[in-house]
mmCIF file of C-alpha atoms and ligand atoms in Angstrom:
data_model
loop_
_atom_site.group_PDB
_atom_site.id
_atom_site.type_symbol
_atom_site.label_atom_id
_atom_site.label_comp_id
_atom_site.label_asym_id
_atom_site.label_seq_id
_atom_site.Cartn_x
_atom_site.Cartn_y
_atom_site.Cartn_z
ATOM 1 C CA MET A 1 13.088 7.361 -17.056
ATOM 2 C CA LYS A 2 10.451 10.234 -16.027
ATOM 3 C CA ALA A 3 10.526 11.022 -13.045
ATOM 4 C CA SER A 4 10.534 14.548 -11.203
ATOM 5 C CA PHE A 5 12.835 13.799 -8.632
ATOM 6 C CA TYR A 6 16.235 15.031 -7.417
ATOM 7 C CA ARG A 7 17.341 12.211 -5.398
ATOM 8 C CA ASP A 8 18.774 8.822 -7.245
ATOM 9 C CA THR A 9 16.579 6.439 -5.415
ATOM 10 C CA TRP A 10 13.428 4.978 -6.362
ATOM 11 C CA ALA A 11 10.967 1.763 -5.799
ATOM 12 C CA GLU A 12 9.150 0.360 -9.350
ATOM 13 C CA ILE A 13 5.820 -0.375 -9.192
ATOM 14 C CA ASP A 14 5.863 -3.871 -12.205
ATOM 15 C CA LEU A 15 1.905 -3.084 -12.934
ATOM 16 C CA SER A 16 2.017 -6.167 -15.136
ATOM 17 C CA ALA A 17 2.922 -7.946 -11.984
ATOM 18 C CA ILE A 18 0.291 -7.159 -10.176
ATOM 19 C CA ASP A 19 -2.193 -8.027 -13.053
ATOM 20 C CA HIS A 20 -0.319 -11.236 -13.234
ATOM 21 C CA ASN A 21 -0.761 -12.396 -9.729
ATOM 22 C CA ILE A 22 -4.184 -11.299 -9.991
ATOM 23 C CA ARG A 23 -5.535 -13.013 -12.992
ATOM 24 C CA GLN A 24 -3.154 -16.201 -11.406
ATOM 25 C CA MET A 25 -5.556 -16.260 -8.849
ATOM 26 C CA ALA A 26 -8.935 -16.007 -10.626
ATOM 27 C CA GLU A 27 -7.668 -18.958 -12.817
ATOM 28 C CA LYS A 28 -7.970 -20.382 -9.606
ATOM 29 C CA LEU A 29 -10.746 -19.540 -8.122
ATOM 30 C CA PRO A 30 -14.709 -20.584 -9.451
ATOM 31 C CA ASP A 31 -16.765 -18.163 -11.125
ATOM 32 C CA THR A 32 -18.354 -17.915 -7.853
ATOM 33 C CA SER A 33 -15.515 -16.466 -5.905
ATOM 34 C CA ASP A 34 -15.067 -12.599 -6.326
ATOM 35 C CA ILE A 35 -11.759 -10.835 -5.266
ATOM 36 C CA ILE A 36 -11.520 -8.320 -3.170
ATOM 37 C CA ALA A 37 -8.039 -6.545 -3.535
ATOM 38 C CA ILE A 38 -6.191 -5.470 -0.810
ATOM 39 C CA VAL A 39 -4.625 -1.972 -0.601
ATOM 40 C CA LYS A 40 -4.101 -1.400 2.553
ATOM 41 C CA ALA A 41 -1.331 0.230 4.624
ATOM 42 C CA ASP A 42 -1.143 2.778 1.058
ATOM 43 C CA GLY A 43 -1.404 -1.100 -0.838
ATOM 44 C CA TYR A 44 1.537 -3.239 1.581
ATOM 45 C CA GLY A 45 3.828 0.287 0.707
ATOM 46 C CA HIS A 46 3.417 -0.308 -3.005
ATOM 47 C CA GLY A 47 1.107 3.012 -3.310
ATOM 48 C CA SER A 48 -3.084 1.913 -2.525
ATOM 49 C CA VAL A 49 -4.129 3.736 -6.152
ATOM 50 C CA ALA A 50 -1.919 2.694 -8.502
ATOM 51 C CA VAL A 51 -2.245 -0.770 -7.195
ATOM 52 C CA ALA A 52 -6.045 -0.348 -6.683
ATOM 53 C CA LYS A 53 -6.813 1.079 -10.191
ATOM 54 C CA GLN A 54 -4.655 -1.544 -11.579
ATOM 55 C CA ALA A 55 -6.073 -4.385 -9.507
ATOM 56 C CA LEU A 56 -9.442 -3.527 -10.891
ATOM 57 C CA LYS A 57 -8.959 -3.854 -14.651
ATOM 58 C CA ALA A 58 -7.413 -7.343 -13.598
ATOM 59 C CA GLY A 59 -10.592 -8.506 -12.347
ATOM 60 C CA ALA A 60 -11.424 -7.441 -8.859
ATOM 61 C CA LYS A 61 -14.760 -6.847 -7.771
ATOM 62 C CA ALA A 62 -13.717 -4.582 -4.816
ATOM 63 C CA LEU A 63 -11.564 -2.848 -2.695
ATOM 64 C CA GLY A 64 -10.203 -4.045 1.253
ATOM 65 C CA VAL A 65 -8.956 -1.780 3.713
ATOM 66 C CA ALA A 66 -7.578 -1.001 6.943
ATOM 67 C CA LEU A 67 -8.707 3.193 7.891
ATOM 68 C CA LEU A 68 -11.698 4.925 6.653
ATOM 69 C CA GLU A 69 -8.900 7.313 5.692
ATOM 70 C CA GLU A 70 -7.120 5.094 3.210
ATOM 71 C CA ALA A 71 -11.024 4.476 2.071
ATOM 72 C CA LEU A 72 -11.117 7.976 1.470
ATOM 73 C CA GLU A 73 -8.322 8.607 -0.741
ATOM 74 C CA LEU A 74 -9.709 5.470 -3.127
ATOM 75 C CA ARG A 75 -12.727 7.812 -3.559
ATOM 76 C CA LYS A 76 -11.307 10.567 -3.928
ATOM 77 C CA ALA A 77 -9.005 9.377 -7.038
ATOM 78 C CA GLN A 78 -12.376 8.450 -8.692
ATOM 79 C CA ILE A 79 -12.749 4.416 -7.674
ATOM 80 C CA ASP A 80 -16.256 4.143 -7.360
ATOM 81 C CA VAL A 81 -16.451 0.606 -6.884
ATOM 82 C CA PRO A 82 -17.076 -1.368 -3.536
ATOM 83 C CA ILE A 83 -15.024 -0.392 -0.312
ATOM 84 C CA LEU A 84 -14.349 -2.500 2.712
ATOM 85 C CA VAL A 85 -12.479 -0.478 5.708
ATOM 86 C CA LEU A 86 -11.526 -4.061 7.946
ATOM 87 C CA GLY A 87 -10.477 -2.805 10.330
ATOM 88 C CA TRP A 88 -12.706 -1.151 13.173
ATOM 89 C CA VAL A 89 -13.555 2.814 12.765
ATOM 90 C CA PRO A 90 -15.865 4.834 15.169
ATOM 91 C CA PRO A 91 -18.928 5.527 15.088
ATOM 92 C CA ARG A 92 -18.065 9.674 13.993
ATOM 93 C CA GLY A 93 -16.995 8.146 11.051
ATOM 94 C CA ALA A 94 -20.323 6.292 9.835
ATOM 95 C CA PRO A 95 -21.494 9.297 8.360
ATOM 96 C CA VAL A 96 -18.731 10.001 6.275
ATOM 97 C CA ALA A 97 -18.743 6.993 4.706
ATOM 98 C CA ALA A 98 -21.873 6.983 4.333
ATOM 99 C CA GLU A 99 -21.988 9.791 2.098
ATOM 100 C CA HIS A 100 -18.531 7.998 0.266
ATOM 101 C CA ASP A 101 -20.406 4.853 0.362
ATOM 102 C CA ILE A 102 -17.887 3.294 1.752
ATOM 103 C CA THR A 103 -18.316 0.153 3.257
ATOM 104 C CA LEU A 104 -17.788 -0.826 7.375
ATOM 105 C CA THR A 105 -16.931 -3.784 9.954
ATOM 106 C CA PHE A 106 -18.943 -4.172 12.491
ATOM 107 C CA PHE A 107 -19.252 -6.459 15.684
ATOM 108 C CA GLN A 108 -20.616 -4.428 18.624
ATOM 109 C CA GLU A 109 -23.906 -3.374 19.692
ATOM 110 C CA GLU A 110 -22.784 -0.012 21.003
ATOM 111 C CA TRP A 111 -21.475 0.722 18.030
ATOM 112 C CA LEU A 112 -24.567 0.294 16.128
ATOM 113 C CA GLU A 113 -26.172 2.404 18.903
ATOM 114 C CA GLU A 114 -24.476 4.260 19.244
ATOM 115 C CA ILE A 115 -24.752 5.365 15.138
ATOM 116 C CA SER A 116 -28.412 5.149 15.685
ATOM 117 C CA SER A 117 -27.543 8.872 16.741
ATOM 118 C CA TYR A 118 -25.932 10.355 14.512
ATOM 119 C CA THR A 119 -28.194 11.674 11.548
ATOM 120 C CA LEU A 120 -26.271 9.208 7.938
ATOM 121 C CA PRO A 121 -26.801 11.246 5.197
ATOM 122 C CA LYS A 122 -27.797 8.051 3.469
ATOM 123 C CA PRO A 123 -27.448 4.126 4.520
ATOM 124 C CA LEU A 124 -24.611 2.322 5.852
ATOM 125 C CA LYS A 125 -22.949 -0.211 4.801
ATOM 126 C CA VAL A 126 -21.659 -2.741 6.387
ATOM 127 C CA HIS A 127 -20.675 -6.356 7.215
ATOM 128 C CA MET A 128 -20.154 -8.219 10.079
ATOM 129 C CA LYS A 129 -16.879 -9.488 11.342
ATOM 130 C CA TRP A 130 -16.860 -12.768 13.367
ATOM 131 C CA ASP A 131 -13.666 -13.811 15.572
ATOM 132 C CA THR A 132 -14.106 -17.345 15.407
ATOM 133 C CA GLY A 133 -9.788 -18.019 16.024
ATOM 134 C CA MET A 134 -7.763 -15.018 15.139
ATOM 135 C CA GLY A 135 -8.861 -13.673 18.473
ATOM 136 C CA ARG A 136 -8.007 -10.021 17.607
ATOM 137 C CA ILE A 137 -11.643 -8.219 16.391
ATOM 138 C CA GLY A 138 -15.078 -9.484 15.647
ATOM 139 C CA LEU A 139 -17.987 -11.065 17.944
ATOM 140 C CA ARG A 140 -17.246 -15.160 19.103
ATOM 141 C CA THR A 141 -20.907 -15.880 20.396
ATOM 142 C CA GLU A 142 -23.873 -17.210 18.605
ATOM 143 C CA SER A 143 -25.986 -15.140 21.441
ATOM 144 C CA GLU A 144 -24.113 -12.516 20.442
ATOM 145 C CA LEU A 145 -24.474 -13.375 17.255
ATOM 146 C CA ARG A 146 -28.473 -13.405 17.790
ATOM 147 C CA ASP A 147 -28.340 -10.073 19.989
ATOM 148 C CA ILE A 148 -26.362 -8.038 17.277
ATOM 149 C CA LEU A 149 -29.381 -9.115 14.328
ATOM 150 C CA TYR A 150 -32.441 -7.800 16.577
ATOM 151 C CA ALA A 151 -30.584 -4.326 16.766
ATOM 152 C CA LEU A 152 -29.654 -4.258 13.311
ATOM 153 C CA ASN A 153 -32.970 -5.013 12.572
ATOM 154 C CA LYS A 154 -34.481 -2.172 14.330
ATOM 155 C CA ASN A 155 -31.901 -0.010 12.456
ATOM 156 C CA PRO A 156 -33.934 0.441 8.988
ATOM 157 C CA SER A 157 -30.733 2.790 8.440
ATOM 158 C CA ILE A 158 -27.960 0.574 8.046
ATOM 159 C CA TYR A 159 -27.906 -2.229 5.510
ATOM 160 C CA LEU A 160 -25.517 -5.197 6.324
ATOM 161 C CA THR A 161 -24.068 -6.476 2.993
ATOM 162 C CA GLY A 162 -21.639 -8.686 4.111
ATOM 163 C CA VAL A 163 -20.478 -11.330 6.815
ATOM 164 C CA PHE A 164 -16.276 -12.791 7.270
ATOM 165 C CA THR A 165 -14.739 -13.546 9.505
ATOM 166 C CA HIS A 166 -10.133 -14.060 9.314
ATOM 167 C CA PHE A 167 -7.622 -17.279 9.583
ATOM 168 C CA ALA A 168 -4.609 -16.982 11.771
ATOM 169 C CA THR A 169 -2.684 -19.825 10.155
ATOM 170 C CA ALA A 170 -4.018 -20.300 6.599
ATOM 171 C CA ASP A 171 -0.226 -20.091 6.137
ATOM 172 C CA GLU A 172 1.082 -22.927 7.995
ATOM 173 C CA LYS A 173 1.493 -26.372 6.625
ATOM 174 C CA ASP A 174 -0.646 -28.205 9.498
ATOM 175 C CA PHE A 175 -4.791 -27.049 9.342
ATOM 176 C CA THR A 176 -6.211 -28.495 12.168
ATOM 177 C CA TYR A 177 -6.760 -24.796 13.663
ATOM 178 C CA LEU A 178 -7.993 -24.039 9.566
ATOM 179 C CA ARG A 179 -9.946 -26.764 10.045
ATOM 180 C CA LYS A 180 -11.837 -25.796 13.704
ATOM 181 C CA GLN A 181 -11.982 -21.983 13.004
ATOM 182 C CA GLN A 182 -13.749 -23.000 9.541
ATOM 183 C CA ASP A 183 -16.199 -25.417 11.733
ATOM 184 C CA CYS A 184 -16.977 -21.895 14.115
ATOM 185 C CA PHE A 185 -17.597 -19.942 10.890
ATOM 186 C CA GLU A 186 -20.180 -22.707 9.549
ATOM 187 C CA LYS A 187 -21.969 -22.840 13.220
ATOM 188 C CA LEU A 188 -22.186 -19.365 13.426
ATOM 189 C CA LEU A 189 -23.363 -19.394 9.632
ATOM 190 C CA ALA A 190 -26.307 -22.025 10.575
ATOM 191 C CA VAL A 191 -27.547 -19.014 12.965
ATOM 192 C CA PHE A 192 -27.246 -16.155 11.292
ATOM 193 C CA ARG A 193 -28.514 -17.582 7.900
ATOM 194 C CA GLU A 194 -31.920 -18.231 10.192
ATOM 195 C CA MET A 195 -32.368 -15.269 11.373
ATOM 196 C CA TRP A 196 -31.508 -13.377 8.110
ATOM 197 C CA PRO A 197 -33.327 -14.253 4.524
ATOM 198 C CA HIS A 198 -31.199 -11.275 2.629
ATOM 199 C CA PRO A 199 -28.747 -12.161 0.618
ATOM 200 C CA VAL A 200 -25.140 -10.907 2.417
ATOM 201 C CA THR A 201 -21.542 -11.986 0.629
ATOM 202 C CA ILE A 202 -19.164 -14.018 3.177
ATOM 203 C CA HIS A 203 -16.094 -14.174 2.965
ATOM 204 C CA THR A 204 -13.090 -15.584 4.665
ATOM 205 C CA GLY A 205 -9.996 -16.267 2.970
ATOM 206 C CA ASN A 206 -6.743 -14.564 2.951
ATOM 207 C CA SER A 207 -4.160 -14.373 -0.062
ATOM 208 C CA ALA A 208 -2.952 -18.094 1.423
ATOM 209 C CA ALA A 209 -6.225 -20.179 2.571
ATOM 210 C CA SER A 210 -7.505 -19.076 -1.331
ATOM 211 C CA ILE A 211 -4.154 -20.490 -3.067
ATOM 212 C CA ARG A 212 -4.362 -23.368 -1.061
ATOM 213 C CA LEU A 213 -8.083 -23.940 -0.693
ATOM 214 C CA PRO A 214 -9.459 -22.017 -3.363
ATOM 215 C CA GLY A 215 -12.960 -24.044 -3.455
ATOM 216 C CA GLU A 216 -13.750 -23.184 0.088
ATOM 217 C CA MET A 217 -13.785 -19.582 -0.475
ATOM 218 C CA TYR A 218 -17.516 -18.291 -0.602
ATOM 219 C CA ASP A 219 -18.530 -15.034 -2.619
ATOM 220 C CA ALA A 220 -15.303 -13.588 -2.444
ATOM 221 C CA ILE A 221 -10.987 -13.653 -1.445
ATOM 222 C CA ARG A 222 -9.265 -10.500 0.505
ATOM 223 C CA PHE A 223 -5.966 -10.990 -1.319
ATOM 224 C CA GLY A 224 -3.707 -9.345 -0.253
ATOM 225 C CA ILE A 225 0.013 -10.580 0.332
ATOM 226 C CA SER A 226 -0.175 -12.372 -2.666
ATOM 227 C CA MET A 227 -1.671 -9.615 -5.509
ATOM 228 C CA TYR A 228 1.297 -8.140 -4.665
ATOM 229 C CA GLY A 229 3.328 -11.228 -6.371
ATOM 230 C CA LEU A 230 4.837 -12.829 -2.913
ATOM 231 C CA TYR A 231 4.230 -15.592 -0.337
ATOM 232 C CA PRO A 232 2.714 -16.058 2.953
ATOM 233 C CA SER A 233 4.880 -17.993 3.631
ATOM 234 C CA SER A 234 7.331 -20.527 2.753
ATOM 235 C CA VAL A 235 5.310 -23.021 3.419
ATOM 236 C CA VAL A 236 2.862 -22.435 0.393
ATOM 237 C CA LYS A 237 5.961 -21.080 -1.551
ATOM 238 C CA SER A 238 7.136 -24.472 -1.753
ATOM 239 C CA GLU A 239 3.570 -25.836 -1.655
ATOM 240 C CA GLN A 240 3.615 -23.753 -5.973
ATOM 241 C CA GLY A 241 0.162 -23.540 -5.819
ATOM 242 C CA ILE A 242 0.370 -20.673 -7.531
ATOM 243 C CA SER A 243 2.910 -19.136 -10.028
ATOM 244 C CA LEU A 244 3.477 -15.154 -8.702
ATOM 245 C CA LYS A 245 5.573 -12.097 -9.941
ATOM 246 C CA GLN A 246 7.249 -9.154 -6.926
ATOM 247 C CA ALA A 247 5.225 -6.073 -7.871
ATOM 248 C CA PHE A 248 8.357 -3.839 -6.070
ATOM 249 C CA SER A 249 11.569 -2.987 -6.511
ATOM 250 C CA LEU A 250 14.455 -0.794 -5.036
ATOM 251 C CA HIS A 251 17.012 1.221 -7.115
ATOM 252 C CA SER A 252 19.608 3.380 -5.530
ATOM 253 C CA ARG A 253 22.408 4.943 -8.366
ATOM 254 C CA LEU A 254 26.153 5.796 -7.457
ATOM 255 C CA VAL A 255 26.926 9.003 -6.154
ATOM 256 C CA ASN A 256 30.518 7.642 -4.724
ATOM 257 C CA VAL A 257 32.883 5.614 -6.334
ATOM 258 C CA LYS A 258 36.553 5.455 -3.991
ATOM 259 C CA GLN A 259 39.803 3.277 -3.773
ATOM 260 C CA VAL A 260 40.107 2.928 -0.410
ATOM 261 C CA ALA A 261 43.895 1.311 1.330
ATOM 262 C CA ALA A 262 44.060 -1.499 3.288
ATOM 263 C CA GLY A 263 42.701 -0.379 7.155
ATOM 264 C CA ASP A 264 40.719 2.623 5.768
ATOM 265 C CA THR A 265 37.566 2.909 7.510
ATOM 266 C CA ILE A 266 33.485 3.436 6.501
ATOM 267 C CA SER A 267 30.685 5.197 8.572
ATOM 268 C CA TYR A 268 30.623 5.880 11.776
ATOM 269 C CA GLY A 269 31.620 4.042 14.380
ATOM 270 C CA ARG A 270 34.406 2.701 12.333
ATOM 271 C CA THR A 271 33.043 -1.098 11.746
ATOM 272 C CA TYR A 272 34.254 -1.876 9.146
ATOM 273 C CA SER A 273 37.799 -1.749 7.962
ATOM 274 C CA ALA A 274 39.466 -2.491 3.940
ATOM 275 C CA GLN A 275 41.568 -6.227 4.655
ATOM 276 C CA GLU A 276 43.618 -4.133 0.939
ATOM 277 C CA GLU A 277 43.000 -1.834 -1.600
ATOM 278 C CA GLU A 278 39.076 -1.974 -2.191
ATOM 279 C CA TRP A 279 36.783 -0.096 -4.620
ATOM 280 C CA ILE A 280 33.962 1.642 -2.084
ATOM 281 C CA GLY A 281 30.315 3.066 -3.583
ATOM 282 C CA THR A 282 28.245 4.988 -1.756
ATOM 283 C CA ILE A 283 24.268 5.103 -2.446
ATOM 284 C CA PRO A 284 22.123 7.693 -1.427
ATOM 285 C CA ILE A 285 19.270 6.021 0.713
ATOM 286 C CA GLY A 286 19.726 4.661 4.488
ATOM 287 C CA TYR A 287 17.323 4.294 7.878
ATOM 288 C CA GLY A 288 15.623 7.406 7.214
ATOM 289 C CA ASP A 289 13.783 6.095 3.735
ATOM 290 C CA GLY A 290 13.455 2.838 6.188
ATOM 291 C CA TRP A 291 16.087 1.355 4.737
ATOM 292 C CA ILE A 292 17.621 -0.356 9.119
ATOM 293 C CA ARG A 293 20.627 -0.121 10.398
ATOM 294 C CA LYS A 294 20.213 -3.635 10.206
ATOM 295 C CA LEU A 295 20.295 -3.864 6.735
ATOM 296 C CA GLN A 296 24.217 -3.900 6.970
ATOM 297 C CA GLY A 297 25.254 -7.579 5.795
ATOM 298 C CA MET A 298 22.830 -8.054 2.936
ATOM 299 C CA ASP A 299 24.098 -8.225 0.234
ATOM 300 C CA VAL A 300 22.884 -5.448 -3.536
ATOM 301 C CA LEU A 301 22.405 -5.403 -7.136
ATOM 302 C CA ALA A 302 25.224 -3.333 -9.343
ATOM 303 C CA ASP A 303 26.532 -4.832 -12.784
ATOM 304 C CA GLY A 304 24.287 -7.648 -12.418
ATOM 305 C CA LYS A 305 26.768 -8.801 -9.585
ATOM 306 C CA ARG A 306 26.248 -9.243 -5.897
ATOM 307 C CA MET A 307 27.846 -6.376 -3.697
ATOM 308 C CA PRO A 308 27.873 -6.504 -0.084
ATOM 309 C CA ILE A 309 26.760 -3.581 2.039
ATOM 310 C CA VAL A 310 29.723 -2.342 4.309
ATOM 311 C CA GLY A 311 29.926 0.199 7.633
ATOM 312 C CA ARG A 312 27.141 1.286 9.135
ATOM 313 C CA ILE A 313 24.002 2.281 6.887
ATOM 314 C CA CYS A 314 23.342 5.686 7.258
ATOM 315 C CA MET A 315 20.332 7.746 7.830
ATOM 316 C CA ASP A 316 20.631 8.946 4.107
ATOM 317 C CA GLN A 317 23.354 6.744 2.980
ATOM 318 C CA THR A 318 24.769 3.216 2.331
ATOM 319 C CA MET A 319 27.909 2.079 1.535
ATOM 320 C CA ILE A 320 29.173 -0.568 -0.356
ATOM 321 C CA ARG A 321 32.068 -2.777 -1.569
ATOM 322 C CA LEU A 322 32.425 -3.072 -5.287
ATOM 323 C CA ASP A 323 34.241 -5.176 -7.641
ATOM 324 C CA GLN A 324 36.414 -2.741 -9.755
ATOM 325 C CA ALA A 325 35.735 0.934 -10.435
ATOM 326 C CA TYR A 326 32.100 2.098 -11.846
ATOM 327 C CA PRO A 327 31.043 5.347 -12.821
ATOM 328 C CA ILE A 328 28.954 7.329 -11.529
ATOM 329 C CA GLY A 329 25.436 7.185 -11.840
ATOM 330 C CA THR A 330 25.768 3.438 -11.980
ATOM 331 C CA LYS A 331 22.504 1.573 -11.115
ATOM 332 C CA VAL A 332 21.808 -0.626 -8.058
ATOM 333 C CA THR A 333 19.370 -2.833 -7.319
ATOM 334 C CA LEU A 334 18.544 -3.341 -3.938
ATOM 335 C CA ILE A 335 15.448 -5.275 -4.251
ATOM 336 C CA GLY A 336 14.298 -6.535 -7.070
ATOM 337 C CA HIS A 337 16.182 -8.164 -10.769
ATOM 338 C CA GLN A 338 19.469 -6.791 -12.310
ATOM 339 C CA GLN A 339 21.015 -8.225 -15.238
ATOM 340 C CA GLY A 340 19.795 -11.853 -14.508
ATOM 341 C CA ALA A 341 20.516 -11.734 -10.825
ATOM 342 C CA PHE A 342 17.943 -11.093 -8.784
ATOM 343 C CA ILE A 343 17.180 -10.037 -4.648
ATOM 344 C CA ASP A 344 14.185 -11.182 -3.415
ATOM 345 C CA MET A 345 11.781 -10.305 -0.549
ATOM 346 C CA ASP A 346 12.384 -12.958 1.222
ATOM 347 C CA GLU A 347 15.712 -12.869 1.719
ATOM 348 C CA VAL A 348 15.638 -9.147 2.629
ATOM 349 C CA ALA A 349 12.762 -10.858 5.319
ATOM 350 C CA ALA A 350 15.239 -13.435 6.204
ATOM 351 C CA HIS A 351 17.736 -10.539 6.995
ATOM 352 C CA LEU A 352 15.610 -8.874 10.014
ATOM 353 C CA GLU A 353 14.054 -11.629 10.818
ATOM 354 C CA THR A 354 10.446 -10.656 9.438
ATOM 355 C CA ILE A 355 8.044 -11.126 6.977
ATOM 356 C CA ASN A 356 8.071 -9.978 4.027
ATOM 357 C CA TYR A 357 4.626 -8.609 4.779
ATOM 358 C CA GLU A 358 6.798 -5.741 6.169
ATOM 359 C CA ILE A 359 9.422 -5.364 3.940
ATOM 360 C CA PRO A 360 7.454 -2.624 1.244
ATOM 361 C CA CYS A 361 5.756 -1.764 4.053
ATOM 362 C CA MET A 362 8.682 -0.221 5.884
ATOM 363 C CA ILE A 363 10.234 1.562 2.886
ATOM 364 C CA ASN A 364 8.464 4.848 3.587
ATOM 365 C CA GLU A 365 7.061 7.701 1.246
ATOM 366 C CA ARG A 366 10.483 9.490 1.169
ATOM 367 C CA VAL A 367 11.679 6.583 -1.467
ATOM 368 C CA PRO A 368 9.398 7.714 -4.577
ATOM 369 C CA ARG A 369 7.453 5.257 -6.279
ATOM 370 C CA ILE A 370 7.639 4.833 -10.233
ATOM 371 C CA TYR A 371 5.245 2.566 -11.708
ATOM 372 C CA SER A 372 5.623 0.867 -15.065
ATOM 373 C CA GLY A 373 4.418 -1.794 -16.723
ATOM 374 C CA SER A 374 0.603 -0.523 -16.774
ATOM 375 C CA LYS A 375 -1.936 -3.117 -18.434
ATOM 376 C CA ARG A 376 -5.234 -2.133 -20.400
HETATM 377 N N1 PMH B 401 -8.260 -9.700 5.267
HETATM 378 C C1 PMH B 401 -7.424 -8.991 6.270
HETATM 379 C C2 PMH B 401 -9.101 -8.927 7.375
HETATM 380 C C3 PMH B 401 -5.953 -8.863 6.515
HETATM 381 O O1 PMH B 401 -6.186 -8.428 7.894
HETATM 382 C C4 PMH B 401 -5.699 -8.637 5.230
HETATM 383 C C5 PMH B 401 -4.100 -8.678 6.459
HETATM 384 C C6 PMH B 401 -5.982 -9.889 5.300
HETATM 385 C C7 PMH B 401 -7.362 -9.580 4.815
HETATM 386 C C8 PMH B 401 -4.566 -10.400 3.831
HETATM 387 O O2 PMH B 401 -4.039 -10.650 3.397
HETATM 388 P P1 PMH B 401 -2.862 -11.417 3.005
HETATM 389 O O3 PMH B 401 -2.334 -10.324 2.751
HETATM 390 O O4 PMH B 401 -2.042 -13.158 3.495
HETATM 391 O O5 PMH B 401 -3.788 -12.071 1.630
HETATM 392 N N2 PMH B 401 -4.477 -8.361 6.766
HETATM 393 C C9 PMH B 401 -2.662 -8.158 7.535
HETATM 394 C C10 PMH B 401 -2.397 -7.885 8.693
HETATM 395 O O6 PMH B 401 -3.250 -7.107 9.681
HETATM 396 N N3 PMH B 401 -1.255 -7.965 9.286
HETATM 397 O O7 PMH B 401 -0.241 -9.195 8.742
HETATM 398 C C11 PMH B 401 -1.614 -8.404 7.487
#
């Protein structure tokens, strides 16, 4: 590894997995549906620029982020494809967005009005968000839609290039609520088409919707979690509609190995006592890296075998019980594959009673991201 960091703790991002996951998805989609790769929150903790570049090579046509700041970071990295900001950006961000050809999401008349008071260096591209049942952001009624289209018509420096919605339950077994959202979307779309003759990109689906209903995805999908090789839920995983490869793995190395006697205790609060003579290893990762204290009791992999975390996780260090002595520098895998053994993201998420999405986001920037498997 040719990395210049001095603590042996790193996340490895396998770009060939990103490539694989995009291609798997593209194979399921009709040619008329493009892939917008969602790289918000620093690419779900994987690194937005590296993931975006690989996603585009694999066939994604555009990028989606949550913040204008995130879009600007991609532009700074010389990425020139369409970028859609999915969240609400204050009107004062419009000149910067227009300058960098970044598409903003909007759904409020006041927002359009306020933007009219700014001088835009170039026309501003926007996608309109419809709240069909997610209950988060977006306009909700036909009358709101009519009003906003009138307002839009009066503002020639704002170009409507897309309309979209987001599903609340696309990853759940029961499709009833999703069908309700689709009906609501279709009704708004009918009004929209009657009032707006210009072409726009229509998109509704996240990973779950795209994997399960690939033929119903209009012009594009917003492909997030499954691009990273993770299933949106256990339901989607069990349906086996797509075969994904987890891109993220987390590793460290033993910095201390010692034999302790029965009764010796480990870490703050002495919550762990050795039952007999035991080998205890220390790895340099802790809650200061996002490897939070609740992960006590998880297994990690050393020598291709599972070893438990023992005692309290500290800010920068974690102790594990080894089955024998190992040399300093022995690789320890906290998430991912090691010699045929595997700790997948879902296991870590289950331990924390949360969803896999949260895990790579939680491992913070103190842990360097190392990239492998880049594909042309
Ligand atoms: N589109 C929007 C508007 C989103 O908010 C998200 C994910 C995606 C697409 C991608 O979804 P996927 O990762 O399931 O494919 N947003 C979030 C969120 O706000 N909290 O968790 C995931």
